[in-house]
PDB file of C-alpha atoms in Angstrom:
ATOM      1  CA  MET A   4     -40.691   4.369 -39.871  1.00  0.00           C
ATOM      2  CA  THR A   5     -37.147   4.995 -38.879  1.00  0.00           C
ATOM      3  CA  THR A   6     -35.284   3.123 -36.220  1.00  0.00           C
ATOM      4  CA  ARG A   7     -32.775   4.672 -33.893  1.00  0.00           C
ATOM      5  CA  THR A   8     -29.517   2.868 -33.341  1.00  0.00           C
ATOM      6  CA  ALA A   9     -28.849   2.276 -29.673  1.00  0.00           C
ATOM      7  CA  PRO A  10     -25.545   3.710 -28.429  1.00  0.00           C
ATOM      8  CA  PRO A  11     -22.843   1.141 -27.761  1.00  0.00           C
ATOM      9  CA  PRO A  12     -22.501   0.067 -24.136  1.00  0.00           C
ATOM     10  CA  ALA A  13     -19.983   2.041 -22.107  1.00  0.00           C
ATOM     11  CA  GLY A  14     -16.588   0.437 -22.174  1.00  0.00           C
ATOM     12  CA  LEU A  15     -16.796  -0.894 -25.751  1.00  0.00           C
ATOM     13  CA  PRO A  16     -14.540   0.518 -28.494  1.00  0.00           C
ATOM     14  CA  GLY A  17     -15.945   3.739 -29.878  1.00  0.00           C
ATOM     15  CA  SER A  18     -18.126   4.417 -26.871  1.00  0.00           C
ATOM     16  CA  VAL A  19     -18.031   7.670 -24.952  1.00  0.00           C
ATOM     17  CA  ARG A  20     -18.708   7.454 -21.250  1.00  0.00           C
ATOM     18  CA  GLN A  21     -20.881  10.336 -20.121  1.00  0.00           C
ATOM     19  CA  ARG A  22     -20.695  11.661 -16.575  1.00  0.00           C
ATOM     20  CA  ALA A  23     -23.854  11.934 -14.572  1.00  0.00           C
ATOM     21  CA  ALA A  24     -25.309  15.451 -14.524  1.00  0.00           C
ATOM     22  CA  ILE A  25     -24.734  16.009 -10.819  1.00  0.00           C
ATOM     23  CA  THR A  26     -23.840  19.495  -9.605  1.00  0.00           C
ATOM     24  CA  ALA A  27     -22.757  18.413  -6.125  1.00  0.00           C
ATOM     25  CA  LYS A  28     -19.080  17.582  -5.656  1.00  0.00           C
ATOM     26  CA  THR A  29     -20.030  14.393  -3.858  1.00  0.00           C
ATOM     27  CA  LEU A  30     -23.202  12.625  -2.831  1.00  0.00           C
ATOM     28  CA  ARG A  31     -21.629  11.146   0.254  1.00  0.00           C
ATOM     29  CA  THR A  32     -23.480  12.089   3.413  1.00  0.00           C
ATOM     30  CA  ASP A  33     -21.183  10.375   5.901  1.00  0.00           C
ATOM     31  CA  ARG A  34     -18.270  12.089   7.643  1.00  0.00           C
ATOM     32  CA  TRP A  35     -15.765  11.262   4.896  1.00  0.00           C
ATOM     33  CA  TRP A  36     -13.659  14.267   5.928  1.00  0.00           C
ATOM     34  CA  LEU A  37     -12.986  12.888   9.416  1.00  0.00           C
ATOM     35  CA  ALA A  38     -10.189  10.460   8.462  1.00  0.00           C
ATOM     36  CA  PRO A  39      -8.166  13.077   6.520  1.00  0.00           C
ATOM     37  CA  LEU A  40      -8.662  15.557   9.377  1.00  0.00           C
ATOM     38  CA  ILE A  41      -7.420  13.091  11.991  1.00  0.00           C
ATOM     39  CA  THR A  42      -4.383  12.359   9.820  1.00  0.00           C
ATOM     40  CA  VAL A  43      -3.570  16.067   9.474  1.00  0.00           C
ATOM     41  CA  VAL A  44      -3.869  16.619  13.228  1.00  0.00           C
ATOM     42  CA  GLY A  45      -1.908  13.474  14.128  1.00  0.00           C
ATOM     43  CA  LEU A  46       0.956  13.901  11.681  1.00  0.00           C
ATOM     44  CA  GLY A  47       1.053  17.665  12.216  1.00  0.00           C
ATOM     45  CA  ALA A  48       1.312  17.287  15.997  1.00  0.00           C
ATOM     46  CA  TRP A  49       4.034  14.645  15.731  1.00  0.00           C
ATOM     47  CA  VAL A  50       6.127  16.631  13.243  1.00  0.00           C
ATOM     48  CA  THR A  51       5.817  19.739  15.429  1.00  0.00           C
ATOM     49  CA  TYR A  52       6.906  17.871  18.556  1.00  0.00           C
ATOM     50  CA  ALA A  53       9.780  16.105  16.798  1.00  0.00           C
ATOM     51  CA  THR A  54      11.057  19.319  15.213  1.00  0.00           C
ATOM     52  CA  VAL A  55      11.073  21.162  18.532  1.00  0.00           C
ATOM     53  CA  ARG A  56      12.843  18.317  20.279  1.00  0.00           C
ATOM     54  CA  VAL A  57      15.458  17.821  17.576  1.00  0.00           C
ATOM     55  CA  PHE A  58      16.516  21.478  17.740  1.00  0.00           C
ATOM     56  CA  MET A  59      16.467  21.752  21.528  1.00  0.00           C
ATOM     57  CA  HIS A  60      19.931  20.138  21.672  1.00  0.00           C
ATOM     58  CA  ASP A  61      19.314  19.177  25.269  1.00  0.00           C
ATOM     59  CA  HIS A  62      17.626  16.654  27.569  1.00  0.00           C
ATOM     60  CA  TYR A  63      18.409  13.594  25.475  1.00  0.00           C
ATOM     61  CA  TRP A  64      20.834  11.627  27.647  1.00  0.00           C
ATOM     62  CA  ILE A  65      20.596  10.076  31.120  1.00  0.00           C
ATOM     63  CA  ALA A  66      24.187   9.357  32.116  1.00  0.00           C
ATOM     64  CA  GLU A  67      23.238   7.347  35.201  1.00  0.00           C
ATOM     65  CA  TYR A  68      21.430   4.688  33.172  1.00  0.00           C
ATOM     66  CA  HIS A  69      22.790   5.343  29.649  1.00  0.00           C
ATOM     67  CA  TYR A  70      19.355   6.233  28.278  1.00  0.00           C
ATOM     68  CA  LEU A  71      19.617   7.918  24.855  1.00  0.00           C
ATOM     69  CA  THR A  72      16.507   9.131  23.057  1.00  0.00           C
ATOM     70  CA  PRO A  73      16.147   7.849  19.461  1.00  0.00           C
ATOM     71  CA  PHE A  74      15.744  11.456  18.253  1.00  0.00           C
ATOM     72  CA  TYR A  75      19.448  11.981  19.043  1.00  0.00           C
ATOM     73  CA  SER A  76      20.833   8.610  17.995  1.00  0.00           C
ATOM     74  CA  PRO A  77      23.571   8.470  16.983  1.00  0.00           C
ATOM     75  CA  CYS A  78      24.707  11.788  18.448  1.00  0.00           C
ATOM     76  CA  VAL A  79      27.467  12.956  16.085  1.00  0.00           C
ATOM     77  CA  THR A  80      27.913  16.739  16.453  1.00  0.00           C
ATOM     78  CA  GLN A  81      30.532  18.588  18.491  1.00  0.00           C
ATOM     79  CA  SER A  82      27.803  19.764  20.874  1.00  0.00           C
ATOM     80  CA  CYS A  83      26.924  16.185  21.854  1.00  0.00           C
ATOM     81  CA  ILE A  84      27.719  14.973  25.346  1.00  0.00           C
ATOM     82  CA  PRO A  85      30.860  12.831  24.878  1.00  0.00           C
ATOM     83  CA  GLU A  86      29.371   9.845  26.713  1.00  0.00           C
ATOM     84  CA  ALA A  87      26.324   9.918  24.422  1.00  0.00           C
ATOM     85  CA  ALA A  88      28.398  10.070  21.223  1.00  0.00           C
ATOM     86  CA  HIS A  89      28.891   6.329  20.739  1.00  0.00           C
ATOM     87  CA  PHE A  90      30.141   6.757  17.180  1.00  0.00           C
ATOM     88  CA  GLY A  91      32.200   9.904  17.571  1.00  0.00           C
ATOM     89  CA  ARG A  92      31.484  13.611  17.077  1.00  0.00           C
ATOM     90  CA  VAL A  93      32.216  14.300  13.423  1.00  0.00           C
ATOM     91  CA  LEU A  94      29.920  17.251  12.558  1.00  0.00           C
ATOM     92  CA  PRO A  95      30.051  20.897  13.676  1.00  0.00           C
ATOM     93  CA  GLY A  96      27.983  21.819  16.694  1.00  0.00           C
ATOM     94  CA  TRP A  97      25.885  24.469  14.958  1.00  0.00           C
ATOM     95  CA  TRP A  98      22.331  24.814  16.246  1.00  0.00           C
ATOM     96  CA  ILE A  99      20.917  24.405  12.737  1.00  0.00           C
ATOM     97  CA  ILE A 100      22.443  20.908  12.455  1.00  0.00           C
ATOM     98  CA  PRO A 101      20.502  18.188  14.294  1.00  0.00           C
ATOM     99  CA  ASP A 102      22.692  16.128  16.619  1.00  0.00           C
ATOM    100  CA  ALA A 103      21.581  12.984  14.753  1.00  0.00           C
ATOM    101  CA  ALA A 104      22.102  14.580  11.332  1.00  0.00           C
ATOM    102  CA  LEU A 105      23.650  11.415   9.853  1.00  0.00           C
ATOM    103  CA  THR A 106      20.473   9.387  10.313  1.00  0.00           C
ATOM    104  CA  LEU A 107      17.484  11.741  10.506  1.00  0.00           C
ATOM    105  CA  PRO A 108      17.442  12.557   6.756  1.00  0.00           C
ATOM    106  CA  PHE A 109      17.310   8.845   5.892  1.00  0.00           C
ATOM    107  CA  LEU A 110      14.582   8.184   8.454  1.00  0.00           C
ATOM    108  CA  LEU A 111      12.599  11.090   7.043  1.00  0.00           C
ATOM    109  CA  LEU A 112      13.081   9.767   3.509  1.00  0.00           C
ATOM    110  CA  PHE A 113      12.005   6.271   4.582  1.00  0.00           C
ATOM    111  CA  ARG A 114       8.826   7.579   6.183  1.00  0.00           C
ATOM    112  CA  LEU A 115       7.968  10.046   3.420  1.00  0.00           C
ATOM    113  CA  THR A 116       8.311   7.417   0.697  1.00  0.00           C
ATOM    114  CA  CYS A 117       6.548   4.669   2.660  1.00  0.00           C
ATOM    115  CA  TYR A 118       3.574   3.319   0.707  1.00  0.00           C
ATOM    116  CA  TYR A 119       1.189   3.872   3.612  1.00  0.00           C
ATOM    117  CA  TYR A 120       2.404   7.374   4.432  1.00  0.00           C
ATOM    118  CA  ARG A 121       2.038   8.327   0.773  1.00  0.00           C
ATOM    119  CA  LYS A 122      -1.630   7.395   0.954  1.00  0.00           C
ATOM    120  CA  ALA A 123      -1.975   9.215   4.283  1.00  0.00           C
ATOM    121  CA  TYR A 124      -0.555  12.585   3.317  1.00  0.00           C
ATOM    122  CA  TYR A 125      -1.759  12.458  -0.294  1.00  0.00           C
ATOM    123  CA  ARG A 126      -5.332  12.214   0.972  1.00  0.00           C
ATOM    124  CA  SER A 127      -5.037  14.527   3.968  1.00  0.00           C
ATOM    125  CA  PHE A 128      -2.587  17.309   3.104  1.00  0.00           C
ATOM    126  CA  TRP A 129      -2.882  17.272  -0.704  1.00  0.00           C
ATOM    127  CA  LEU A 130      -6.518  16.131  -0.987  1.00  0.00           C
ATOM    128  CA  SER A 131      -5.516  13.828  -3.826  1.00  0.00           C
ATOM    129  CA  PRO A 132      -8.181  12.529  -3.403  1.00  0.00           C
ATOM    130  CA  PRO A 133      -9.430  13.123   0.163  1.00  0.00           C
ATOM    131  CA  ALA A 134     -11.726  10.070   0.072  1.00  0.00           C
ATOM    132  CA  CYS A 135     -13.440   7.620  -2.274  1.00  0.00           C
ATOM    133  CA  ALA A 136     -16.156   9.205  -4.441  1.00  0.00           C
ATOM    134  CA  VAL A 137     -14.878  12.679  -3.525  1.00  0.00           C
ATOM    135  CA  PRO A 138     -13.254  14.837  -6.240  1.00  0.00           C
ATOM    136  CA  ASP A 139      -9.512  15.332  -6.296  1.00  0.00           C
ATOM    137  CA  GLY A 140      -8.294  18.687  -5.035  1.00  0.00           C
ATOM    138  CA  HIS A 141      -6.141  19.131  -8.153  1.00  0.00           C
ATOM    139  CA  LYS A 142      -7.129  19.603 -11.779  1.00  0.00           C
ATOM    140  CA  THR A 143      -4.328  17.449 -13.183  1.00  0.00           C
ATOM    141  CA  TYR A 144      -2.500  14.347 -12.027  1.00  0.00           C
ATOM    142  CA  THR A 145       0.802  13.131 -13.427  1.00  0.00           C
ATOM    143  CA  GLY A 146       1.456  10.342 -10.963  1.00  0.00           C
ATOM    144  CA  GLU A 147       4.891   9.836  -9.487  1.00  0.00           C
ATOM    145  CA  THR A 148       6.708  10.472 -12.754  1.00  0.00           C
ATOM    146  CA  ARG A 149       7.802  14.079 -12.246  1.00  0.00           C
ATOM    147  CA  PHE A 150       9.687  16.071  -9.627  1.00  0.00           C
ATOM    148  CA  PRO A 151       9.238  15.981  -6.697  1.00  0.00           C
ATOM    149  CA  LEU A 152       7.094  12.834  -6.555  1.00  0.00           C
ATOM    150  CA  ILE A 153       9.523  10.892  -8.714  1.00  0.00           C
ATOM    151  CA  GLY A 154      11.669  10.803  -5.579  1.00  0.00           C
ATOM    152  CA  GLN A 155       9.208   8.283  -4.124  1.00  0.00           C
ATOM    153  CA  ASN A 156      11.128   5.662  -6.093  1.00  0.00           C
ATOM    154  CA  LEU A 157      13.969   6.031  -3.584  1.00  0.00           C
ATOM    155  CA  HIS A 158      11.961   4.087  -1.013  1.00  0.00           C
ATOM    156  CA  ARG A 159      13.703   0.786  -1.699  1.00  0.00           C
ATOM    157  CA  TYR A 160      17.081   2.408  -1.024  1.00  0.00           C
ATOM    158  CA  ALA A 161      15.878   4.237   2.082  1.00  0.00           C
ATOM    159  CA  PHE A 162      14.844   0.832   3.432  1.00  0.00           C
ATOM    160  CA  TYR A 163      18.485  -0.284   3.656  1.00  0.00           C
ATOM    161  CA  ALA A 164      19.355   2.849   5.630  1.00  0.00           C
ATOM    162  CA  ALA A 165      16.382   2.232   7.938  1.00  0.00           C
ATOM    163  CA  VAL A 166      17.685  -1.271   8.699  1.00  0.00           C
ATOM    164  CA  ILE A 167      21.090   0.138   9.708  1.00  0.00           C
ATOM    165  CA  ILE A 168      19.428   2.773  11.892  1.00  0.00           C
ATOM    166  CA  SER A 169      17.296   0.092  13.561  1.00  0.00           C
ATOM    167  CA  VAL A 170      20.504  -1.786  14.382  1.00  0.00           C
ATOM    168  CA  ILE A 171      21.906   1.389  15.982  1.00  0.00           C
ATOM    169  CA  ASN A 172      18.733   1.867  18.029  1.00  0.00           C
ATOM    170  CA  THR A 173      18.980  -1.748  19.143  1.00  0.00           C
ATOM    171  CA  TRP A 174      22.559  -1.152  20.259  1.00  0.00           C
ATOM    172  CA  ASP A 175      21.418   1.904  22.251  1.00  0.00           C
ATOM    173  CA  ALA A 176      18.769  -0.214  23.983  1.00  0.00           C
ATOM    174  CA  VAL A 177      21.382  -2.845  24.901  1.00  0.00           C
ATOM    175  CA  LEU A 178      23.766  -0.228  26.306  1.00  0.00           C
ATOM    176  CA  ALA A 179      20.946   1.117  28.468  1.00  0.00           C
ATOM    177  CA  PHE A 180      21.074  -1.953  30.739  1.00  0.00           C
ATOM    178  CA  HIS A 181      23.375   0.030  32.970  1.00  0.00           C
ATOM    179  CA  SER A 182      23.417   1.464  36.443  1.00  0.00           C
ATOM    180  CA  PRO A 183      26.079   2.964  38.726  1.00  0.00           C
ATOM    181  CA  GLU A 184      26.500  -0.519  40.229  1.00  0.00           C
ATOM    182  CA  GLY A 185      26.804  -2.281  36.857  1.00  0.00           C
ATOM    183  CA  PHE A 186      23.884  -4.095  35.255  1.00  0.00           C
ATOM    184  CA  GLY A 187      20.573  -2.345  35.752  1.00  0.00           C
ATOM    185  CA  PHE A 188      16.977  -2.618  34.568  1.00  0.00           C
ATOM    186  CA  GLY A 189      14.189  -0.093  34.873  1.00  0.00           C
ATOM    187  CA  LEU A 190      11.036   1.256  33.265  1.00  0.00           C
ATOM    188  CA  GLY A 191      13.203   3.182  30.823  1.00  0.00           C
ATOM    189  CA  ASN A 192      14.605  -0.103  29.535  1.00  0.00           C
ATOM    190  CA  VAL A 193      11.092  -1.424  28.935  1.00  0.00           C
ATOM    191  CA  ILE A 194      10.216   1.699  26.942  1.00  0.00           C
ATOM    192  CA  LEU A 195      13.452   1.615  24.934  1.00  0.00           C
ATOM    193  CA  LEU A 196      13.052  -2.091  24.148  1.00  0.00           C
ATOM    194  CA  GLY A 197       9.393  -1.684  23.231  1.00  0.00           C
ATOM    195  CA  ASN A 198      10.297   1.102  20.842  1.00  0.00           C
ATOM    196  CA  VAL A 199      13.031  -1.001  19.212  1.00  0.00           C
ATOM    197  CA  VAL A 200      10.695  -3.982  18.757  1.00  0.00           C
ATOM    198  CA  MET A 201       8.056  -1.785  17.135  1.00  0.00           C
ATOM    199  CA  LEU A 202      10.643  -0.103  14.884  1.00  0.00           C
ATOM    200  CA  TRP A 203      11.864  -3.490  13.670  1.00  0.00           C
ATOM    201  CA  ALA A 204       8.280  -4.633  13.081  1.00  0.00           C
ATOM    202  CA  TYR A 205       7.503  -1.503  11.050  1.00  0.00           C
ATOM    203  CA  THR A 206      10.764  -1.692   9.085  1.00  0.00           C
ATOM    204  CA  LEU A 207      10.384  -5.385   8.239  1.00  0.00           C
ATOM    205  CA  SER A 208       6.718  -4.940   7.314  1.00  0.00           C
ATOM    206  CA  CYS A 209       7.786  -2.550   4.557  1.00  0.00           C
ATOM    207  CA  HIS A 210       6.685  -3.513   1.047  1.00  0.00           C
ATOM    208  CA  SER A 211      10.280  -3.235  -0.163  1.00  0.00           C
ATOM    209  CA  CYS A 212      11.376  -5.740   2.458  1.00  0.00           C
ATOM    210  CA  ARG A 213       8.662  -8.140   1.309  1.00  0.00           C
ATOM    211  CA  HIS A 214       9.858  -7.819  -2.278  1.00  0.00           C
ATOM    212  CA  ILE A 215      13.485  -8.378  -1.243  1.00  0.00           C
ATOM    213  CA  ALA A 216      12.469 -11.489   0.681  1.00  0.00           C
ATOM    214  CA  GLY A 217      10.389 -13.164  -2.013  1.00  0.00           C
ATOM    215  CA  GLY A 218      10.467 -11.092  -5.172  1.00  0.00           C
ATOM    216  CA  ARG A 219      11.737 -12.538  -8.462  1.00  0.00           C
ATOM    217  CA  LEU A 220      11.618 -16.102  -7.137  1.00  0.00           C
ATOM    218  CA  LYS A 221      10.060 -18.557  -9.577  1.00  0.00           C
ATOM    219  CA  HIS A 222      10.032 -21.506  -7.198  1.00  0.00           C
ATOM    220  CA  PHE A 223       9.600 -20.998  -3.476  1.00  0.00           C
ATOM    221  CA  SER A 224      10.298 -24.697  -2.968  1.00  0.00           C
ATOM    222  CA  LYS A 225      13.912 -24.129  -4.026  1.00  0.00           C
ATOM    223  CA  HIS A 226      14.359 -21.330  -1.481  1.00  0.00           C
ATOM    224  CA  PRO A 227      12.775 -22.561   1.771  1.00  0.00           C
ATOM    225  CA  VAL A 228      14.568 -20.024   4.008  1.00  0.00           C
ATOM    226  CA  ARG A 229      13.526 -17.044   1.914  1.00  0.00           C
ATOM    227  CA  TYR A 230      10.024 -18.457   1.666  1.00  0.00           C
ATOM    228  CA  ARG A 231       9.680 -18.642   5.446  1.00  0.00           C
ATOM    229  CA  PHE A 232      11.032 -15.129   5.839  1.00  0.00           C
ATOM    230  CA  TRP A 233       8.685 -13.907   3.086  1.00  0.00           C
ATOM    231  CA  THR A 234       5.760 -15.535   4.887  1.00  0.00           C
ATOM    232  CA  PHE A 235       6.753 -13.819   8.153  1.00  0.00           C
ATOM    233  CA  VAL A 236       7.164 -10.438   6.452  1.00  0.00           C
ATOM    234  CA  SER A 237       3.833 -10.878   4.640  1.00  0.00           C
ATOM    235  CA  LYS A 238       2.047 -11.310   7.976  1.00  0.00           C
ATOM    236  CA  LEU A 239       3.660  -8.122   9.245  1.00  0.00           C
ATOM    237  CA  ASN A 240       2.860  -6.323   6.003  1.00  0.00           C
ATOM    238  CA  VAL A 241      -0.856  -6.708   6.677  1.00  0.00           C
ATOM    239  CA  ARG A 242      -0.334  -4.530   9.779  1.00  0.00           C
ATOM    240  CA  HIS A 243       1.909  -1.980   8.079  1.00  0.00           C
ATOM    241  CA  MET A 244      -0.529   0.909   8.567  1.00  0.00           C
ATOM    242  CA  GLN A 245      -1.023   0.192  12.260  1.00  0.00           C
ATOM    243  CA  LEU A 246       2.706  -0.226  12.796  1.00  0.00           C
ATOM    244  CA  ALA A 247       3.361   3.086  11.053  1.00  0.00           C
ATOM    245  CA  TRP A 248       1.226   4.901  13.629  1.00  0.00           C
ATOM    246  CA  ILE A 249       2.366   2.804  16.583  1.00  0.00           C
ATOM    247  CA  THR A 250       6.016   3.616  15.916  1.00  0.00           C
ATOM    248  CA  LEU A 251       5.242   7.331  15.830  1.00  0.00           C
ATOM    249  CA  GLY A 252       3.758   6.867  19.275  1.00  0.00           C
ATOM    250  CA  THR A 253       6.623   4.793  20.674  1.00  0.00           C
ATOM    251  CA  LEU A 254       9.217   7.230  19.316  1.00  0.00           C
ATOM    252  CA  ALA A 255       7.489  10.196  20.934  1.00  0.00           C
ATOM    253  CA  LEU A 256       6.917   8.283  24.197  1.00  0.00           C
ATOM    254  CA  THR A 257      10.559   7.195  24.410  1.00  0.00           C
ATOM    255  CA  ASP A 258      11.838  10.697  23.734  1.00  0.00           C
ATOM    256  CA  PHE A 259       9.402  12.274  26.194  1.00  0.00           C
ATOM    257  CA  TYR A 260      10.332   9.807  28.932  1.00  0.00           C
ATOM    258  CA  VAL A 261      14.054  10.486  28.549  1.00  0.00           C
ATOM    259  CA  MET A 262      13.411  14.242  28.468  1.00  0.00           C
ATOM    260  CA  ALA A 263      11.239  14.043  31.595  1.00  0.00           C
ATOM    261  CA  LEU A 264      13.963  12.144  33.468  1.00  0.00           C
ATOM    262  CA  SER A 265      16.554  14.683  32.363  1.00  0.00           C
ATOM    263  CA  LEU A 266      14.360  17.539  33.640  1.00  0.00           C
ATOM    264  CA  ASN A 267      13.869  15.703  36.968  1.00  0.00           C
ATOM    265  CA  TRP A 268      10.095  15.638  36.584  1.00  0.00           C
ATOM    266  CA  PHE A 269      10.163  12.154  38.129  1.00  0.00           C
ATOM    267  CA  ASP A 270      12.606   9.331  38.792  1.00  0.00           C
ATOM    268  CA  ASP A 271      13.038   6.196  36.727  1.00  0.00           C
ATOM    269  CA  LEU A 272      11.227   3.199  38.171  1.00  0.00           C
ATOM    270  CA  ARG A 273      14.025   0.703  38.788  1.00  0.00           C
ATOM    271  CA  PHE A 274      13.540  -3.059  39.002  1.00  0.00           C
ATOM    272  CA  ILE A 275      17.211  -4.062  39.298  1.00  0.00           C
ATOM    273  CA  ASN A 276      19.865  -1.643  40.586  1.00  0.00           C
TER     274      ASN A 276
END
């Protein structure tokens, strides 16, 4: 009587893991496609709105209250309204050049290379993969080691640019406390300040910022200031996904409010002057 040798357990050296003979692409019966669909609709709508607004070259400045939309900050082309060009007009005023051309590419790079946004558009636009236990939409995967995905490694450098841009947006919000009589405060100021606070929260919650704050430290006890900052950033980092979406909303809201005031759809609600 012969005995059959049992195959080695999967995972041991020399073993071959066999896939289950399932013809269906996935056995999931829930609406796994809903999250990628919402991401496509949300990001697609925001990119469409932002692109249209950036190339309108108008309705971005309220001279009476010094409101400047973040989509045009800093305004640096020759077509910019002089009062809105806080840092000079150094680029040609061609329609193809965004008025905030010195900062928009870095903001785009910061968002595109963000760890959360990578997950979002990898799963939704590239279907790589669209959800857990659902096959990848591509036959091969090389990771982020080849062009163009190797550019994701620029995220840590884009973070520094994002910090500078957040400082500029903060300066714009401070300058907006203005009225024809001097100091002024209105609903526009609340919206501008809220946007700046959310932008700082999203920027500081970045994984690169967390690594800068506490990375490569062997003893936190020897660096109490960095440890406290790392602890603060770590708490924000937990909310990085939510902050990523919230800031898209606050950016669009701020821009829309300034545009609406410029088009005289309604007046700014003033609290002081």
